[in-house]
């Protein structure tokens, strides 16, 4: 990329602009953050907002280079060796400070120490690294992964892996015996015993998985419209990670349309979205997510105008989604990934990104976007020509299908009751807590509304309290 094109780029994970040399504290944090992440380049002599090349006086270049070099040498640890050079753009001089990803992780500010001085690049800002991130950097230095770490809470022989054994046999035709578990590093000899790794627990249905990895799940949701204000259906996939990809993919297929498309002289069925590409993104999210990060599940969100998949953990520094056909392959989870290869979910040649690229060529009406949001990686499949329907309350079908007098209900019980009826018509198993979450009122308020709807013969309940269904009473049949 030419310098002219670089200067047009927004600041981000690998790029920063400064009009003049930043403060010592700002410079230290940027250099440390670049070293801990994918590396990066700082251009001095470029105003960011509005973007303008202001340059540096030629006579100040050597002095400025020495000043930057000394700050980095004196204040960053372990030693960081920058590549500092001057470049010319439109007859103006810039100082280019290039930092490479370091091998002696983590890097931090000497004065602050490791726990308070380690910074990571998040978007275009430098953020203090959490203990989880520092631990991950130390694992990267030792070339080990979180999923390969050992479990001491429970003996390997006491962990329930019956579902994994059956699934492995079904997919590979092989028996996953003790020797196979060792070869796959799912169990590791340790002090005359066999210890399970984090990966084995994630593949298991043992209660230990739920207690140790409460966020190793996939949240799926179909929202009404183009926002998250109202959902039609939702599901949290809490099974072991071997089964999650298929379950999430099936949820997507359930909520998108399939129609007929003419190709040549033949008519073929065609999904409204590139489902192979979506399948590969879901698989990659599960295989390559950062399982050391707590508090976030993978999220698969379906809107009227797009499908959005978000995975905890940033994209590996060596992977570029702008080069989908390059056959890129990198592994965050060094134990999990080989197991998925054996199961046939991924291959070792980076063909997943190629499959995404190839199918997108057949969907010119779909825009493919990816971005890093904090410590998460997000992919979007967006309908370019989406036209939003005319805005209305969406209650007309309650009249058409059930013969309800919506004006009377709104006057007597309020619009919230109409919203409840509408959501129950779309999801008969919806709970009062889920209704409260979406409508953003207290659950006791929802329960009172439901009681009024039931008492006034608009609503009934069939089946048990836990697993039953809501039934809107059809007034046409009265």
XYZ file of C-alpha atoms in Angstrom:
478
model
C 0.000 0.000 0.000
C 1.368 3.413 -0.930
C 1.972 6.117 1.679
C -0.817 8.151 0.058
C -3.266 5.281 0.650
C -1.998 4.675 4.205
C -2.595 8.288 5.177
C -6.214 7.942 4.050
C -6.728 4.957 6.356
C -8.470 5.350 9.731
C -6.460 4.838 12.877
C -6.770 1.308 14.178
C -5.117 -1.759 15.602
C -1.900 -1.324 13.571
C -1.900 2.372 12.705
C -1.691 5.688 14.554
C -1.043 9.306 13.537
C 0.306 12.196 15.607
C 0.773 15.801 14.571
C 3.795 16.123 16.858
C 5.654 13.818 19.187
C 3.130 12.609 21.783
C 3.687 12.875 25.516
C 6.081 10.360 26.985
C 3.199 8.459 28.605
C 1.191 8.302 25.357
C 4.186 7.145 23.330
C 5.168 4.435 25.830
C 1.656 2.983 25.901
C 1.362 2.929 22.103
C 4.732 1.229 21.646
C 4.005 -1.381 24.341
C 0.508 -2.018 22.946
C 1.841 -2.520 19.409
C 4.517 -4.921 20.710
C 1.978 -6.997 22.636
C -0.345 -7.268 19.671
C 0.122 -7.358 15.898
C 2.777 -4.670 15.706
C 2.017 -1.302 14.188
C 3.216 1.956 12.706
C 3.122 5.436 14.216
C 3.455 8.380 11.806
C 4.496 11.670 13.392
C 3.712 14.772 11.346
C 0.117 13.883 10.441
C -2.882 15.562 12.070
C -5.640 13.031 12.657
C -8.799 15.160 12.772
C -9.142 16.551 10.227
C -6.579 14.306 8.513
C -3.804 16.554 7.214
C -0.083 16.092 6.599
C 1.600 18.950 8.455
C 5.138 17.565 8.353
C 8.196 18.018 10.551
C 11.011 20.509 9.888
C 13.863 18.611 8.239
C 16.327 19.976 10.784
C 14.329 18.432 13.659
C 14.226 14.871 12.287
C 17.441 13.508 13.834
C 16.708 15.092 17.219
C 13.152 13.751 17.163
C 14.327 10.266 16.182
C 16.776 10.183 19.108
C 14.090 11.429 21.492
C 11.638 8.692 20.445
C 14.332 6.000 20.566
C 15.441 7.047 24.075
C 11.886 7.074 25.456
C 11.287 3.559 24.155
C 14.635 2.248 25.424
C 14.412 3.848 28.860
C 10.749 3.229 29.673
C 9.604 -0.018 27.998
C 10.440 -3.548 29.142
C 11.562 -6.043 27.904
C 13.690 -4.262 25.322
C 11.803 -3.091 22.242
C 13.808 -2.240 19.142
C 11.863 0.107 16.871
C 12.520 0.743 13.200
C 12.558 4.542 12.937
C 12.913 6.307 9.602
C 11.963 9.517 7.851
C 9.657 9.525 4.833
C 8.622 12.271 2.453
C 5.060 13.036 1.393
C 4.233 16.024 -0.814
C 7.611 17.575 0.030
C 6.909 17.258 3.750
C 8.930 15.100 6.141
C 7.309 12.549 8.432
C 8.818 10.341 11.106
C 7.798 6.709 10.754
C 8.067 4.569 13.913
C 7.516 0.902 13.059
C 7.051 -1.631 15.855
C 7.033 -5.384 15.320
C 5.128 -7.922 17.376
C 7.469 -9.015 20.131
C 8.558 -12.526 21.100
C 9.245 -11.790 24.763
C 5.672 -11.130 25.870
C 4.247 -9.347 27.745
C 5.757 -5.879 27.246
C 5.012 -3.209 29.814
C 6.026 0.173 31.242
C 9.024 -0.163 33.527
C 7.742 2.378 36.035
C 4.334 0.704 36.397
C 5.323 -2.967 36.381
C 3.685 -5.878 34.594
C 0.245 -5.851 36.247
C -0.310 -2.080 35.923
C 1.845 -1.329 32.891
C 0.847 -3.884 30.266
C -1.207 -2.362 27.454
C -3.085 -3.818 24.507
C -4.253 -2.210 21.304
C -8.062 -2.125 21.186
C -9.244 -0.405 18.029
C -7.334 2.876 17.865
C -6.793 3.150 21.620
C -4.419 1.659 24.151
C -6.086 -0.228 27.008
C -4.634 -1.538 30.238
C -4.499 -5.331 29.935
C -6.591 -7.417 32.329
C -5.047 -10.313 34.267
C -6.680 -12.676 31.717
C -4.926 -10.915 28.840
C -1.579 -10.870 30.642
C -1.891 -14.608 31.296
C -2.670 -15.174 27.599
C 0.405 -13.147 26.556
C 2.562 -15.256 28.863
C 1.117 -18.429 27.312
C 1.958 -17.088 23.851
C 5.527 -16.495 24.988
C 5.741 -20.158 26.050
C 3.976 -21.233 22.822
C 1.163 -22.964 24.675
C -2.556 -22.370 24.466
C -5.274 -21.974 27.074
C -7.069 -25.100 25.915
C -3.923 -27.200 26.550
C -3.663 -26.273 30.233
C -4.355 -29.043 32.727
C -7.386 -29.595 34.939
C -6.602 -30.320 38.594
C -10.148 -30.029 39.980
C -11.185 -33.513 38.870
C -9.516 -36.774 37.922
C -9.585 -37.568 34.206
C -11.319 -40.904 34.866
C -14.191 -39.107 36.635
C -14.997 -36.730 33.756
C -18.066 -37.728 31.740
C -17.064 -37.922 28.059
C -19.611 -40.490 26.903
C -21.227 -38.076 24.429
C -17.835 -37.172 22.964
C -16.896 -40.846 22.547
C -20.130 -41.587 20.683
C -19.913 -38.475 18.495
C -16.259 -39.134 17.646
C -17.061 -42.712 16.617
C -19.998 -41.525 14.504
C -17.961 -38.890 12.644
C -14.602 -40.663 12.264
C -15.421 -44.360 12.526
C -12.651 -44.594 15.135
C -12.707 -45.394 18.839
C -11.500 -42.554 21.029
C -9.555 -44.687 23.511
C -6.933 -43.605 26.028
C -4.095 -43.696 23.481
C -6.104 -41.568 21.054
C -6.909 -39.084 23.806
C -3.173 -38.803 24.521
C -2.284 -38.314 20.856
C -4.836 -35.535 20.608
C -3.491 -33.993 23.851
C -6.926 -34.181 25.407
C -5.233 -35.939 28.310
C -1.615 -35.476 29.337
C 0.649 -37.556 31.645
C 1.450 -35.585 34.786
C 3.311 -36.894 37.838
C 2.437 -40.546 37.182
C -1.218 -39.621 36.532
C -3.296 -38.617 33.553
C -4.733 -35.110 33.637
C -7.466 -33.742 31.412
C -6.861 -30.524 29.530
C -9.273 -27.613 29.293
C -10.082 -28.854 25.789
C -11.359 -32.224 27.012
C -13.678 -30.547 29.507
C -15.012 -28.242 26.763
C -15.750 -31.308 24.608
C -17.428 -33.112 27.512
C -20.911 -33.016 28.980
C -19.525 -33.157 32.492
C -20.906 -30.691 35.073
C -17.337 -29.397 35.350
C -17.732 -27.786 31.915
C -20.695 -25.754 33.112
C -18.924 -24.628 36.284
C -15.556 -23.809 34.685
C -16.737 -22.448 31.326
C -20.064 -20.790 31.952
C -19.670 -18.651 28.827
C -18.519 -21.361 26.423
C -21.971 -21.297 24.808
C -23.630 -19.861 21.715
C -26.479 -17.363 22.043
C -28.751 -17.373 18.981
C -31.529 -14.859 18.394
C -33.941 -13.864 15.642
C -34.892 -10.235 16.122
C -37.908 -8.450 14.727
C -36.809 -5.673 12.377
C -33.295 -4.269 12.296
C -32.667 -3.678 16.017
C -32.476 -5.749 19.190
C -35.577 -4.218 20.736
C -37.828 -7.181 20.036
C -37.037 -10.828 19.416
C -39.019 -13.502 17.658
C -37.018 -16.497 18.840
C -33.912 -17.135 20.877
C -31.879 -20.085 22.013
C -28.734 -20.601 24.059
C -26.754 -23.633 22.911
C -25.193 -25.003 26.078
C -24.009 -28.395 24.893
C -20.363 -29.380 24.445
C -18.483 -27.466 21.761
C -18.417 -30.410 19.321
C -22.177 -30.033 18.784
C -22.507 -26.264 18.903
C -21.706 -25.410 15.286
C -24.404 -27.644 13.811
C -27.013 -26.444 16.302
C -26.249 -22.773 15.614
C -26.250 -23.356 11.855
C -29.643 -25.069 12.051
C -31.002 -22.108 14.009
C -29.937 -19.821 11.144
C -31.548 -22.067 8.513
C -34.753 -22.091 10.538
C -35.014 -18.303 10.337
C -33.973 -17.473 6.760
C -35.833 -18.038 3.524
C -35.165 -20.358 0.638
C -36.550 -19.552 -2.789
C -36.127 -20.444 -6.445
C -33.454 -18.891 -8.648
C -32.993 -19.376 -12.384
C -29.494 -20.286 -13.495
C -29.187 -20.898 -17.221
C -32.120 -23.072 -18.253
C -32.491 -24.603 -14.791
C -34.363 -23.475 -11.710
C -32.505 -24.117 -8.459
C -33.312 -23.583 -4.808
C -31.340 -20.695 -3.354
C -31.097 -19.421 0.206
C -31.422 -15.685 0.739
C -27.967 -15.703 2.387
C -24.744 -17.565 1.470
C -25.291 -20.397 3.935
C -21.956 -22.158 3.299
C -20.132 -18.945 4.157
C -22.280 -18.500 7.269
C -21.591 -22.101 8.299
C -17.833 -21.526 7.982
C -17.968 -18.323 10.026
C -19.907 -20.111 12.794
C -17.414 -22.983 12.766
C -14.474 -20.597 12.950
C -16.112 -18.712 15.804
C -16.357 -21.903 17.863
C -12.981 -23.375 16.925
C -10.959 -20.179 17.278
C -12.717 -18.187 19.993
C -10.740 -17.188 23.061
C -12.034 -19.517 25.767
C -9.915 -17.787 28.413
C -12.156 -14.694 28.228
C -15.052 -14.873 30.665
C -18.405 -13.126 30.567
C -19.219 -13.443 26.862
C -20.806 -16.152 24.725
C -20.578 -16.404 20.964
C -23.594 -14.567 19.524
C -25.478 -15.346 16.321
C -27.980 -12.557 15.630
C -30.470 -12.585 12.746
C -32.186 -9.340 11.764
C -34.471 -8.464 8.869
C -31.516 -6.957 7.011
C -28.484 -8.987 8.105
C -26.908 -11.873 9.988
C -24.256 -10.995 12.547
C -21.833 -13.428 14.240
C -19.685 -12.251 17.151
C -16.930 -14.274 18.781
C -14.967 -13.469 21.979
C -11.310 -12.887 21.185
C -9.723 -10.775 18.503
C -8.599 -11.952 15.098
C -5.146 -13.513 15.090
C -2.483 -10.978 14.017
C -1.501 -13.239 11.105
C -5.015 -13.515 9.606
C -6.383 -10.872 7.255
C -10.055 -11.208 6.276
C -9.334 -8.825 3.397
C -7.387 -11.677 1.783
C -9.984 -14.443 1.940
C -8.523 -16.425 -0.954
C -4.964 -16.508 0.385
C -5.360 -19.871 2.151
C -4.546 -18.400 5.550
C -4.469 -20.669 8.550
C -3.634 -19.923 12.156
C -4.569 -21.684 15.366
C -5.382 -20.108 18.702
C -6.578 -23.339 20.313
C -3.841 -25.876 19.669
C -5.775 -28.866 21.079
C -9.335 -27.991 20.063
C -8.496 -27.309 16.397
C -6.921 -30.732 15.654
C -9.936 -32.477 17.212
C -12.268 -30.511 14.952
C -10.082 -31.476 11.996
C -10.497 -35.150 12.910
C -14.249 -34.580 13.143
C -14.229 -33.040 9.656
C -15.403 -29.623 10.802
C -12.300 -27.746 9.600
C -9.226 -28.610 7.546
C -5.576 -27.631 7.952
C -5.249 -25.749 4.675
C -7.209 -22.599 5.448
C -9.947 -23.545 2.985
C -12.673 -22.145 5.254
C -11.880 -18.575 4.231
C -11.699 -19.655 0.583
C -15.166 -21.211 0.841
C -16.497 -17.934 2.221
C -14.900 -15.983 -0.615
C -16.143 -18.359 -3.319
C -19.752 -18.370 -2.181
C -19.854 -14.597 -1.731
C -19.170 -14.285 -5.475
C -22.587 -15.861 -6.086
C -24.269 -13.375 -3.748
C -23.533 -9.879 -5.129
C -26.573 -8.615 -3.231
C -24.915 -9.472 0.122
C -22.284 -7.186 1.625
C -19.666 -8.967 3.734
C -18.130 -6.968 6.575
C -15.838 -7.811 9.468
C -14.613 -5.748 12.379
C -13.003 -5.946 15.789
C -15.117 -4.564 18.607
C -13.053 -4.367 21.753
C -11.886 -7.904 22.467
C -14.410 -9.459 20.083
C -14.391 -10.296 16.382
C -17.572 -9.699 14.414
C -18.702 -10.717 10.922
C -21.795 -9.369 9.150
C -23.718 -10.565 6.093
C -25.781 -7.530 5.055
C -28.551 -7.251 2.471
C -27.482 -4.350 0.238
C -30.947 -3.685 -1.171
C -32.983 -4.141 1.984
C -36.060 -1.925 2.102
C -37.629 -1.527 5.513
C -41.400 -2.070 5.634
C -43.605 0.884 6.470
C -43.515 1.500 10.173
C -46.556 0.351 12.087
C -47.356 -1.225 15.412
C -47.569 -4.637 13.811
C -50.794 -5.617 15.584
C -53.047 -5.951 12.533
C -52.626 -9.714 12.328
C -54.145 -10.021 15.815
C -57.356 -8.800 14.235
C -57.036 -10.905 11.078
C -56.015 -14.180 12.739
C -57.687 -14.030 16.138
C -60.506 -11.505 15.722
C -59.208 -9.391 18.622
C -60.400 -5.838 19.088
C -56.961 -4.260 19.458
C -58.400 -0.792 20.112
C -60.442 -2.138 22.993
C -57.472 -4.070 24.407
C -55.216 -1.024 24.172
C -57.838 1.184 25.823
C -58.631 -1.356 28.549
C -55.253 -2.974 29.229
C -52.679 -0.822 27.439
C -50.369 -1.268 24.444
C -47.963 -3.431 26.461
C -50.612 -6.169 26.533
C -50.775 -6.070 22.723
C -46.990 -6.444 22.594
C -47.207 -9.450 24.915
C -49.878 -11.084 22.723
C -47.830 -10.428 19.605
C -44.661 -11.935 21.114
C -46.603 -14.945 22.384
C -48.043 -15.495 18.898
C -44.465 -15.606 17.576
C -43.083 -17.741 20.409
C -45.682 -19.678 22.387
C -43.085 -20.826 24.945
C -41.777 -17.386 25.811
C -41.353 -16.856 29.559
C -42.381 -13.924 31.690
C -38.713 -13.177 32.449
C -37.907 -13.078 28.729
C -40.851 -10.781 28.097
C -39.702 -8.522 30.927
C -36.178 -8.389 29.496
C -37.304 -7.374 26.015
C -40.086 -4.993 27.040
C -37.815 -3.611 29.778
C -40.235 -3.722 32.708
C -40.252 -5.696 35.928
C -41.255 -9.351 35.665
C -43.992 -8.814 38.255
C -45.544 -6.257 35.872
C -45.533 -8.816 33.041
C -47.131 -11.430 35.291
C -49.880 -8.962 36.213
C -50.509 -8.200 32.521
C -50.687 -11.921 31.714
C -53.182 -12.479 34.529
C -55.407 -9.693 33.180
C -55.222 -11.112 29.661
C -56.124 -14.548 31.020
C -58.942 -13.274 33.239
C -60.463 -11.376 30.304
C -60.336 -14.470 28.071
C -57.742 -13.212 25.602
C -55.109 -15.732 26.675
C -54.886 -19.274 27.982
C -52.165 -21.700 29.003
C -51.849 -25.303 27.782
C -49.539 -27.934 29.182
C -47.381 -27.728 32.283
C -46.222 -24.538 33.945
C -42.636 -25.060 32.827
C -42.938 -26.636 29.383
C -46.409 -25.572 28.275
C -47.510 -23.077 25.639
C -49.368 -19.783 25.575
C -52.570 -19.908 23.545
C -54.228 -16.777 22.210
C -57.983 -17.324 22.343
C -59.527 -16.926 18.908
C -62.497 -14.587 19.309
C -63.844 -15.620 15.902
C -64.699 -19.040 17.308
C -66.667 -17.758 20.286
